[in-house]
XYZ file of C-alpha atoms in Angstrom:
630
model
C 16.806 -5.903 -13.096
C 17.906 -9.515 -12.585
C 17.721 -9.236 -8.785
C 14.318 -7.559 -8.927
C 12.945 -10.253 -11.225
C 14.468 -13.071 -9.143
C 12.693 -11.684 -6.078
C 9.371 -11.535 -7.956
C 9.710 -15.075 -9.315
C 10.564 -16.449 -5.862
C 7.673 -14.747 -4.091
C 5.178 -15.703 -6.794
C 6.240 -19.339 -6.448
C 5.806 -19.125 -2.659
C 2.380 -17.445 -3.064
C 3.791 -14.392 -1.324
C 4.039 -10.895 -2.770
C 7.007 -8.932 -4.098
C 6.901 -5.149 -4.443
C 7.565 -3.306 -7.699
C 8.931 -0.205 -5.969
C 8.160 3.207 -7.440
C 9.799 2.776 -10.851
C 6.962 1.078 -12.688
C 7.259 -2.304 -14.396
C 7.911 -3.239 -18.012
C 5.168 -4.622 -20.269
C 7.191 -7.814 -20.716
C 7.028 -8.477 -16.985
C 3.330 -7.636 -16.781
C 2.653 -10.086 -19.621
C 4.444 -12.872 -17.741
C 1.777 -12.864 -14.991
C 0.237 -16.292 -14.452
C 2.941 -18.143 -16.359
C 5.450 -20.643 -14.963
C 8.059 -17.860 -15.050
C 5.918 -15.110 -13.485
C 8.099 -11.998 -13.105
C 5.252 -9.579 -12.351
C 5.308 -8.045 -8.867
C 2.086 -8.706 -6.985
C 2.334 -5.375 -5.153
C 2.427 -2.316 -7.383
C 3.661 0.801 -5.631
C 2.315 4.318 -6.148
C 4.853 6.843 -4.875
C 5.094 10.629 -5.157
C 6.826 10.481 -8.560
C 4.097 8.271 -10.098
C 6.732 6.811 -12.436
C 5.197 4.214 -14.750
C 1.806 4.350 -13.011
C -0.603 3.539 -15.832
C -4.013 1.936 -16.046
C -2.408 -1.363 -17.068
C 0.186 -1.232 -14.284
C -2.522 -0.735 -11.649
C -4.806 -3.324 -13.225
C -2.113 -6.000 -12.957
C -1.751 -5.655 -9.170
C -2.981 -7.903 -6.405
C -2.193 -5.100 -3.991
C -1.573 -1.401 -4.628
C 0.668 0.328 -2.117
C 0.669 4.090 -1.571
C 4.157 4.936 -0.324
C 3.860 8.003 1.886
C 7.423 7.722 3.174
C 10.433 5.416 3.488
C 11.760 4.147 6.786
C 15.365 4.988 5.921
C 14.572 8.588 4.941
C 11.162 9.701 6.260
C 9.831 12.929 4.778
C 12.315 13.018 1.909
C 11.801 12.637 -1.813
C 14.099 10.822 -4.186
C 16.552 11.475 -6.984
C 17.609 9.060 -9.724
C 20.857 10.401 -11.219
C 21.011 10.878 -14.990
C 23.640 8.166 -15.453
C 21.260 5.567 -13.976
C 18.393 6.478 -16.313
C 19.304 3.945 -18.994
C 17.019 3.753 -22.057
C 15.180 0.683 -20.728
C 14.699 2.413 -17.365
C 13.408 5.540 -19.106
C 10.952 3.459 -21.141
C 9.461 1.909 -18.021
C 9.348 5.238 -16.209
C 8.006 7.127 -19.262
C 10.926 9.541 -19.225
C 14.038 10.471 -21.229
C 17.280 8.432 -21.117
C 20.153 10.288 -19.492
C 17.958 12.884 -17.768
C 17.790 12.818 -13.956
C 14.450 12.096 -12.295
C 13.126 13.663 -9.102
C 10.501 12.195 -6.793
C 8.780 15.040 -4.928
C 8.937 14.872 -1.114
C 5.101 14.875 -0.824
C 2.344 13.395 -2.962
C 0.963 16.524 -4.554
C -2.566 15.144 -4.434
C -2.354 14.478 -0.678
C -2.435 17.485 1.627
C -4.997 16.112 4.090
C -6.460 12.805 5.229
C -9.436 13.513 2.937
C -7.054 13.760 -0.014
C -5.569 10.391 0.948
C -9.089 8.947 1.081
C -9.622 10.239 -2.453
C -6.436 8.606 -3.755
C -7.377 5.311 -2.094
C -10.789 5.563 -3.763
C -9.156 6.359 -7.123
C -6.915 3.312 -6.924
C -9.792 1.068 -5.880
C -11.653 2.240 -8.982
C -8.568 1.558 -11.103
C -8.481 -2.026 -9.805
C -11.390 -3.076 -7.630
C -9.883 -6.536 -7.076
C -6.694 -5.201 -5.462
C -6.098 -4.492 -1.774
C -5.056 -0.905 -1.056
C -2.085 -0.522 1.271
C -0.547 2.613 2.780
C 3.109 2.667 3.787
C 3.974 4.763 6.857
C 7.214 5.066 8.786
C 7.821 4.351 12.438
C 7.790 7.689 14.253
C 6.232 9.317 17.298
C 2.495 9.751 16.678
C 2.286 7.247 13.820
C -0.634 5.554 15.583
C -2.790 8.640 15.108
C -1.827 8.796 11.453
C -2.625 5.095 11.044
C -6.071 5.692 12.543
C -6.711 8.342 9.884
C -5.438 5.994 7.186
C -7.835 3.275 8.376
C -10.748 5.731 8.316
C -9.705 6.767 4.799
C -10.372 3.239 3.557
C -6.960 1.562 3.479
C -7.059 -2.201 3.849
C -3.408 -2.597 4.890
C -1.222 -0.297 6.998
C 2.527 -0.859 6.719
C 4.808 0.430 9.467
C 8.366 0.683 8.161
C 11.372 0.859 10.465
C 14.503 2.959 10.056
C 16.839 0.007 9.545
C 17.227 -1.758 6.232
C 15.401 0.060 3.473
C 17.166 1.708 0.591
C 20.947 1.745 0.340
C 20.569 4.759 -1.944
C 19.317 6.997 0.880
C 21.670 9.755 2.099
C 24.023 8.559 4.827
C 22.847 11.387 7.078
C 19.314 9.983 6.862
C 20.346 6.349 7.259
C 22.302 7.177 10.419
C 19.967 9.725 12.005
C 16.358 9.516 10.761
C 13.505 7.169 11.579
C 12.735 4.863 14.503
C 12.764 1.079 15.052
C 9.708 -0.721 13.699
C 8.934 -2.088 17.165
C 7.989 1.385 18.467
C 5.736 2.357 15.570
C 4.152 -1.078 15.324
C 3.186 -1.267 19.000
C 1.780 2.278 18.930
C -0.225 1.614 15.774
C -1.720 -1.649 17.035
C -2.753 -0.116 20.357
C -4.117 3.107 18.848
C -6.254 1.270 16.301
C -7.741 -0.900 19.035
C -8.490 2.140 21.217
C -10.267 3.814 18.286
C -12.272 0.748 17.300
C -10.456 0.462 13.963
C -8.215 -2.577 14.409
C -10.647 -4.998 12.735
C -10.672 -2.895 9.565
C -7.038 -3.258 8.586
C -4.173 -5.681 8.287
C -0.985 -4.370 9.934
C 2.276 -5.129 8.182
C 5.782 -4.227 9.268
C 9.267 -4.201 7.759
C 12.689 -2.748 8.483
C 15.432 -5.386 8.433
C 13.534 -8.423 9.650
C 16.229 -11.105 9.513
C 14.947 -14.192 11.320
C 11.949 -16.197 12.459
C 12.478 -14.676 15.894
C 12.034 -11.174 14.421
C 8.783 -12.302 12.796
C 7.518 -13.766 16.067
C 8.241 -10.517 17.932
C 6.566 -8.477 15.170
C 3.439 -10.638 15.391
C 3.362 -10.344 19.185
C 3.538 -6.542 18.871
C 0.582 -6.518 16.470
C 1.664 -7.341 12.908
C -0.101 -9.881 10.694
C 2.144 -9.542 7.644
C 5.897 -9.095 7.344
C 8.183 -7.526 4.749
C 11.747 -8.557 3.911
C 14.294 -6.823 1.686
C 17.855 -6.755 3.015
C 18.117 -10.448 3.864
C 16.691 -11.782 0.557
C 19.025 -9.426 -1.332
C 21.961 -10.828 0.611
C 20.917 -14.330 -0.461
C 20.997 -13.044 -4.065
C 24.559 -11.758 -3.681
C 24.344 -8.294 -2.069
C 27.479 -7.545 -0.025
C 26.141 -4.214 1.335
C 28.725 -2.006 -0.352
C 26.382 1.025 0.078
C 26.934 2.200 -3.501
C 23.357 1.612 -4.699
C 23.089 5.240 -5.826
C 26.327 5.181 -7.850
C 25.459 2.434 -10.369
C 28.693 0.636 -9.396
C 27.367 -2.362 -7.448
C 30.116 -4.992 -7.863
C 27.662 -7.894 -7.502
C 25.253 -6.734 -10.215
C 22.368 -6.376 -7.750
C 21.703 -2.605 -7.610
C 22.955 -1.525 -11.016
C 21.736 -1.171 -14.582
C 25.249 -1.259 -16.016
C 25.231 -4.159 -18.525
C 28.795 -5.212 -17.655
C 28.216 -5.266 -13.908
C 24.893 -7.075 -14.355
C 26.815 -9.997 -15.841
C 28.273 -10.585 -12.364
C 24.859 -11.314 -10.842
C 24.801 -14.929 -9.637
C 21.557 -14.963 -7.646
C 18.663 -17.354 -8.325
C 15.010 -17.286 -7.207
C 15.628 -20.597 -5.434
C 17.983 -18.852 -2.991
C 15.205 -16.520 -1.858
C 12.730 -19.403 -1.673
C 15.070 -21.400 0.554
C 15.653 -18.423 2.834
C 11.916 -17.762 3.265
C 11.286 -21.444 4.046
C 13.938 -21.332 6.759
C 12.283 -18.191 8.176
C 8.962 -20.048 8.295
C 10.628 -23.085 9.908
C 12.214 -20.992 12.653
C 8.937 -19.142 13.245
C 7.120 -22.469 13.699
C 9.714 -23.532 16.262
C 9.145 -20.356 18.296
C 5.377 -20.755 18.004
C 5.646 -24.329 19.301
C 7.671 -23.124 22.292
C 5.066 -20.438 23.006
C 2.161 -22.856 22.642
C 0.315 -21.217 19.745
C -0.898 -22.992 16.606
C -1.324 -20.109 14.135
C 0.222 -16.710 13.506
C -3.190 -15.126 14.151
C -3.099 -16.525 17.702
C 0.257 -14.787 18.178
C -0.882 -11.315 17.103
C -1.009 -8.837 19.970
C 0.004 -11.373 22.660
C 2.461 -9.058 24.412
C 2.183 -11.239 27.517
C 4.527 -13.597 25.660
C 7.312 -10.996 25.700
C 9.303 -9.866 28.704
C 12.265 -7.625 29.372
C 15.599 -9.349 29.923
C 16.620 -9.297 33.566
C 20.390 -9.426 33.124
C 20.929 -5.917 31.774
C 23.486 -3.293 32.739
C 24.149 0.391 32.197
C 21.673 2.450 30.192
C 19.840 -0.663 29.017
C 18.554 -1.277 32.557
C 16.779 2.091 32.570
C 14.770 1.468 29.404
C 11.042 1.329 30.132
C 9.269 -1.086 27.768
C 5.911 -0.951 29.538
C 4.229 1.103 26.803
C 5.399 -1.241 24.064
C 4.371 -4.327 26.034
C 1.037 -2.866 27.199
C -1.672 -5.360 26.322
C -4.946 -4.119 24.928
C -7.908 -6.416 24.374
C -7.070 -9.085 21.799
C -8.442 -7.646 18.544
C -7.140 -8.515 15.072
C -8.149 -8.060 11.444
C -11.655 -9.148 10.448
C -12.260 -9.264 6.653
C -15.976 -8.587 7.125
C -15.163 -5.259 8.833
C -13.205 -3.798 5.898
C -14.141 -0.389 4.511
C -16.989 -0.557 1.966
C -16.241 1.624 -1.072
C -19.796 1.164 -2.441
C -18.474 0.988 -6.003
C -21.788 -0.496 -7.148
C -23.350 2.940 -6.607
C -20.929 4.797 -8.882
C -22.050 6.212 -12.236
C -19.639 3.769 -13.879
C -21.296 0.669 -12.430
C -24.868 1.964 -12.393
C -24.896 3.619 -15.839
C -21.792 3.320 -18.040
C -21.095 -0.396 -17.640
C -24.776 -1.235 -18.142
C -25.093 0.646 -21.436
C -25.416 -1.791 -24.391
C -23.459 0.423 -26.778
C -20.587 0.733 -24.294
C -20.516 -3.017 -23.641
C -20.451 -3.719 -27.385
C -17.620 -1.218 -27.807
C -15.641 -2.936 -25.051
C -16.127 -6.395 -26.529
C -15.893 -5.713 -30.268
C -14.200 -2.309 -30.538
C -17.236 -0.705 -32.204
C -17.589 3.052 -31.741
C -20.070 4.247 -29.135
C -21.199 7.708 -28.060
C -23.415 8.251 -25.028
C -24.438 11.147 -22.782
C -24.225 11.464 -19.009
C -25.294 14.120 -16.511
C -22.798 14.355 -13.672
C -22.440 16.228 -10.409
C -19.484 17.033 -8.206
C -20.315 14.036 -6.012
C -19.527 11.719 -8.945
C -15.920 11.170 -7.976
C -13.405 9.321 -10.142
C -15.799 9.303 -13.082
C -15.037 6.774 -15.876
C -12.104 5.127 -14.055
C -13.947 1.837 -13.495
C -14.926 1.859 -17.166
C -11.322 2.592 -18.143
C -10.096 -0.261 -15.947
C -12.456 -2.687 -17.682
C -11.254 -1.452 -21.075
C -7.642 -2.028 -20.021
C -8.425 -5.535 -18.754
C -9.904 -6.493 -22.122
C -7.464 -4.551 -24.312
C -4.074 -4.061 -22.625
C -2.915 -1.443 -25.125
C -6.236 0.385 -25.317
C -8.516 0.839 -28.306
C -8.594 3.137 -31.294
C -8.901 6.816 -30.340
C -12.483 7.918 -29.549
C -13.879 4.360 -29.565
C -16.036 5.284 -26.570
C -17.022 8.929 -26.211
C -19.019 10.148 -23.233
C -20.617 13.585 -23.575
C -20.854 14.889 -20.018
C -22.865 17.826 -18.743
C -22.497 19.318 -15.294
C -19.748 19.520 -12.693
C -17.064 16.852 -12.705
C -16.168 15.578 -9.245
C -12.665 14.963 -7.973
C -10.384 12.806 -10.149
C -12.573 13.155 -13.234
C -11.105 10.793 -15.843
C -8.342 9.434 -13.593
C -6.157 6.780 -15.268
C -8.399 6.465 -18.343
C -6.742 4.545 -21.227
C -6.581 5.106 -24.969
C -9.935 4.672 -26.675
C -11.942 6.511 -24.009
C -12.888 10.171 -24.503
C -14.646 12.394 -21.969
C -16.187 15.579 -23.418
C -17.353 17.725 -20.516
C -19.475 20.846 -20.820
C -19.177 22.462 -17.421
C -16.294 22.432 -14.945
C -14.299 19.931 -12.938
C -12.869 19.646 -9.455
C -9.298 18.772 -8.408
C -7.162 15.964 -9.899
C -8.715 15.934 -13.373
C -6.877 13.445 -15.601
C -4.732 12.076 -12.759
C -2.471 9.364 -14.191
C -3.987 9.801 -17.662
C -3.028 6.661 -19.594
C -3.856 7.455 -23.224
C -7.409 8.737 -22.913
C -8.712 12.116 -24.023
C -10.391 14.756 -21.844
C -12.111 17.891 -23.139
C -13.488 20.585 -20.824
C -15.382 23.669 -21.983
C -17.859 26.079 -20.442
C -21.529 26.037 -21.495
C -22.300 28.326 -24.459
C -24.648 30.405 -22.283
C -22.114 30.764 -19.444
C -22.230 34.191 -17.886
C -18.452 34.461 -17.664
C -15.375 34.466 -19.876
C -13.808 30.979 -19.555
C -10.383 32.371 -20.458
C -10.418 34.462 -17.287
C -11.995 31.900 -14.953
C -10.854 28.670 -13.385
C -12.941 25.775 -14.695
C -10.595 22.967 -13.564
C -9.273 22.586 -10.015
C -5.800 21.928 -8.616
C -3.328 19.194 -9.550
C -4.777 18.350 -12.959
C -2.872 15.662 -14.919
C -0.647 14.661 -11.998
C 1.473 11.753 -13.194
C -0.116 11.580 -16.654
C 1.794 9.180 -18.919
C 0.010 9.622 -22.268
C -3.176 10.988 -23.791
C -4.604 14.422 -24.547
C -6.395 17.098 -22.532
C -7.954 20.301 -23.883
C -9.311 22.840 -21.370
C -11.000 26.011 -22.631
C -10.432 27.915 -19.419
C -7.981 28.261 -16.557
C -6.709 25.557 -14.196
C -5.684 25.838 -10.557
C -2.292 25.183 -8.994
C 0.193 22.419 -9.842
C -1.049 21.827 -13.374
C 0.809 18.963 -15.114
C 2.955 18.076 -12.107
C 5.044 15.037 -13.138
C 3.453 14.908 -16.587
C 5.519 12.384 -18.490
C 3.812 12.038 -21.840
C 0.422 13.702 -22.165
C -0.406 16.654 -24.414
C -2.249 19.293 -22.390
C -3.708 22.670 -23.368
C -5.089 25.170 -20.861
C -5.708 28.923 -20.883
C -3.931 29.875 -17.675
C -2.525 28.133 -14.593
C -1.873 28.875 -10.930
C 1.409 28.419 -9.075
C 3.858 25.511 -9.554
C 2.722 24.666 -13.087
C 4.667 21.896 -14.888
C 6.579 21.072 -11.711
C 8.791 17.951 -11.997
C 7.519 17.378 -15.557
C 9.535 14.736 -17.431
C 7.811 14.445 -20.808
C 4.879 15.394 -22.993
C 3.739 18.845 -24.059
C 1.982 21.593 -22.099
C 0.524 24.612 -23.898
C -0.462 27.524 -21.642
C -2.531 30.173 -23.438
C -2.483 32.672 -20.603
C -0.860 33.628 -17.334
C 1.222 31.382 -15.107
C 1.678 31.547 -11.351
C 4.965 31.559 -9.479
C 7.528 28.760 -9.583
C 6.628 27.596 -13.080
C 8.695 24.604 -14.324
C 10.440 23.934 -10.992
C 12.285 20.615 -11.182
C 11.176 20.145 -14.798
C 13.597 17.677 -16.421
C 11.791 16.673 -19.625
C 9.092 17.589 -22.106
C 8.322 21.044 -23.488
C 5.988 23.836 -22.377
C 4.774 26.530 -24.782
C 3.517 29.625 -22.941
C 1.591 32.483 -24.557
C 3.291 35.344 -22.723
C 1.355 38.443 -23.813
C 2.543 40.615 -20.927
C 6.158 39.381 -20.817
C 5.749 38.344 -17.164
C 6.743 34.701 -17.521
C 10.412 35.379 -16.769
C 9.490 36.612 -13.272
C 7.465 33.499 -12.487
C 9.786 30.962 -14.091
C 11.963 28.742 -11.914
C 15.178 28.909 -13.925
C 17.051 26.164 -12.077
C 16.793 23.486 -14.765
C 15.161 25.046 -17.825
C 15.838 27.416 -20.707
C 13.408 29.988 -22.070
C 13.515 30.344 -25.863
C 11.534 31.768 -28.745
C 9.495 29.372 -30.870
C 11.623 29.613 -33.980
C 12.336 26.303 -35.673
C 9.905 24.795 -38.159
C 9.225 21.615 -36.172
C 8.214 23.575 -33.048
C 6.008 25.969 -35.032
C 4.188 23.118 -36.765
C 3.770 21.205 -33.519
C 2.353 24.227 -31.688
C 0.012 25.101 -34.539
C -1.289 21.526 -34.730
C -2.002 21.426 -31.000
C -3.815 24.796 -31.151
C -5.932 23.648 -34.092
C -7.004 20.559 -32.146
C -7.796 22.714 -29.122
C -10.001 24.952 -31.256
C -11.663 21.944 -32.889
C -12.501 20.201 -29.619
C -13.397 23.176 -27.416
C -14.290 26.067 -29.740
C -11.879 28.201 -27.694
C -12.057 31.896 -28.564
C -8.501 32.323 -27.343
C -7.187 29.650 -29.702
C -9.239 31.112 -32.529
C -7.782 34.578 -31.905
C -4.185 33.256 -31.872
C -4.616 31.135 -35.002
C -6.237 34.006 -36.898
C -2.859 35.774 -36.926
C -0.563 32.906 -36.035
C 2.766 34.207 -37.370
C 2.460 37.489 -35.486
C 1.189 35.869 -32.277
C 3.972 33.309 -32.471
C 6.348 36.040 -31.296
C 4.492 36.131 -27.969
C 5.060 32.440 -27.273
C 7.941 31.232 -25.095
C 9.319 27.727 -25.293
C 10.363 26.266 -21.937
C 12.685 23.303 -22.290
C 14.971 21.622 -19.714
C 18.649 22.106 -20.531
C 19.677 18.447 -20.144
C 16.619 17.276 -22.077
C 17.470 19.600 -24.964
C 21.006 18.234 -25.056
C 19.795 14.616 -25.135
C 17.200 15.329 -27.805
C 19.865 17.028 -29.942
C 22.178 14.035 -29.659
C 19.355 11.614 -30.465
C 18.413 13.536 -33.622
C 22.071 13.659 -34.667
C 22.423 9.865 -34.416
C 19.107 9.316 -36.209
C 20.353 11.476 -39.075
C 23.349 9.130 -39.282
C 20.958 6.293 -40.095
C 20.370 4.777 -36.655
C 16.961 3.604 -35.477
C 15.237 5.658 -32.779
C 16.069 3.055 -30.140
C 19.742 2.779 -31.100
C 20.033 6.568 -31.326
C 18.685 6.927 -27.778
C 21.220 4.408 -26.464
C 24.127 6.155 -28.174
C 22.900 9.572 -26.989
C 22.667 8.228 -23.434
C 26.230 6.915 -23.460
C 27.537 10.107 -25.077
C 25.836 12.338 -22.494
C 26.623 10.318 -19.373
C 29.982 8.818 -20.260
C 28.810 5.419 -19.005
C 30.208 3.453 -21.937
């Protein structure tokens, strides 16, 4: 924590940007933004795990980075061991202390370049002031991928090299995967020029840049911005022990252990001094090369040449493709992708409604109606972002209610905060409730619908991906990957496709119907209640990390009943009505799916609370008891 904050403070003082990484950022750090001791990272990362990605987190960013891969381990996901998930880490990541966390290898809302374009659009709606960056890794063909990323609307493309990067990556990946940044950078710069896309985007590169000379070479090969990690960490005390994943860093840099953190001796000033020396050396090289600005250096491969005094295999290396010089084209701000946010329903209708504006300013309740179509993508996200800007912790539940009729487009209600309720009569496309941040979403079929909602899909794939809090009630079935990485929302649906509740770390999911294959794979937290009428759940359940139990104890029964009553109240669901009409008998058909480690931690927490401890103290004691860290 201390090293991460020192980096942020240093870069904020230098008017540069530090990166949050994928673990979210605490409210205390977000609140420090703009102060003399600004610890808030300017770049907020959105990775496959979506840990800590809330409306407020996104709204605090100057740049939002979509991490598609890491240079040190391209194509792999991540795993934070249970013993590193300290209570304060769990709070930031919206998870459970002492329970391991898995980052999926892919983003489950990106299976095509069009899906990436949708996520970029979602994030731009969540913070229209922020630049949107996409992180790629140096590999053969990355130029073609970068061209697609530029067409999708990204404003920055980062090419990350194999060197440097995370010390927590597997050694097999560190030693064998990825390519040098020089190869990917040169290919990307040339490909974008050939496709007429170079003016649209800024190219950034990283991967163990260590000197002003490295920066000069990166600029010559096409980069306009440059990322550093290894070298600044060394200035803060890192001795490259390669134990980042073990929580045993002897210098207190890559550890959450309170005792080891006391050994941290780094200061923001050390990073500031290092970056100034980098800039000084870069200026010296620029003077030698006869250029006045970094922009003049970009793409000038005529300023690089192959060393003549080489021997052995080095003599046979052909650098002609890297040093090939295209026409001199660089980033032009006026050529950036136009998202046309002014044409969205949010800007054209919602944010011009007097009742909505009064609700935002004074917290008065407002209820309006809106007709929507499936071309209205990311509906209510701009409104939610404005609410978050004015009220960081949201408003009272149902302060603004929007009664929607029609077909919700992709990412309906993405990232909406507490105080905003969307009541949709109709159906919705993929990504409904993505990153839900306290808001409420209700979906029900029209009363005159010529179909049984319980037997039909009325919400698309990947609903509630990365939701952190809030409520969702769907009187019908959802597609695949429902509640993937849910970490705090309450969700009710009447049937799901394959991979439901995958990688879930918190919250509650109530499934009043069938489930597809691979249910609860990688689920490490939260609870799912499944109405298993045909006793087929056991076949579809991924049993690797979870237990299947009956709903027997009083707390679970009351919780389930309460959720069902709300579902009936909001949606008028016939299925919920039928179950509640004979609840005690139907209760026997429910199965409770709970992760084994999560159950153990919850049991320990309750035990310590019963001994008189506060919730926070009980969680800390449960963590130490379960992991043996103390």
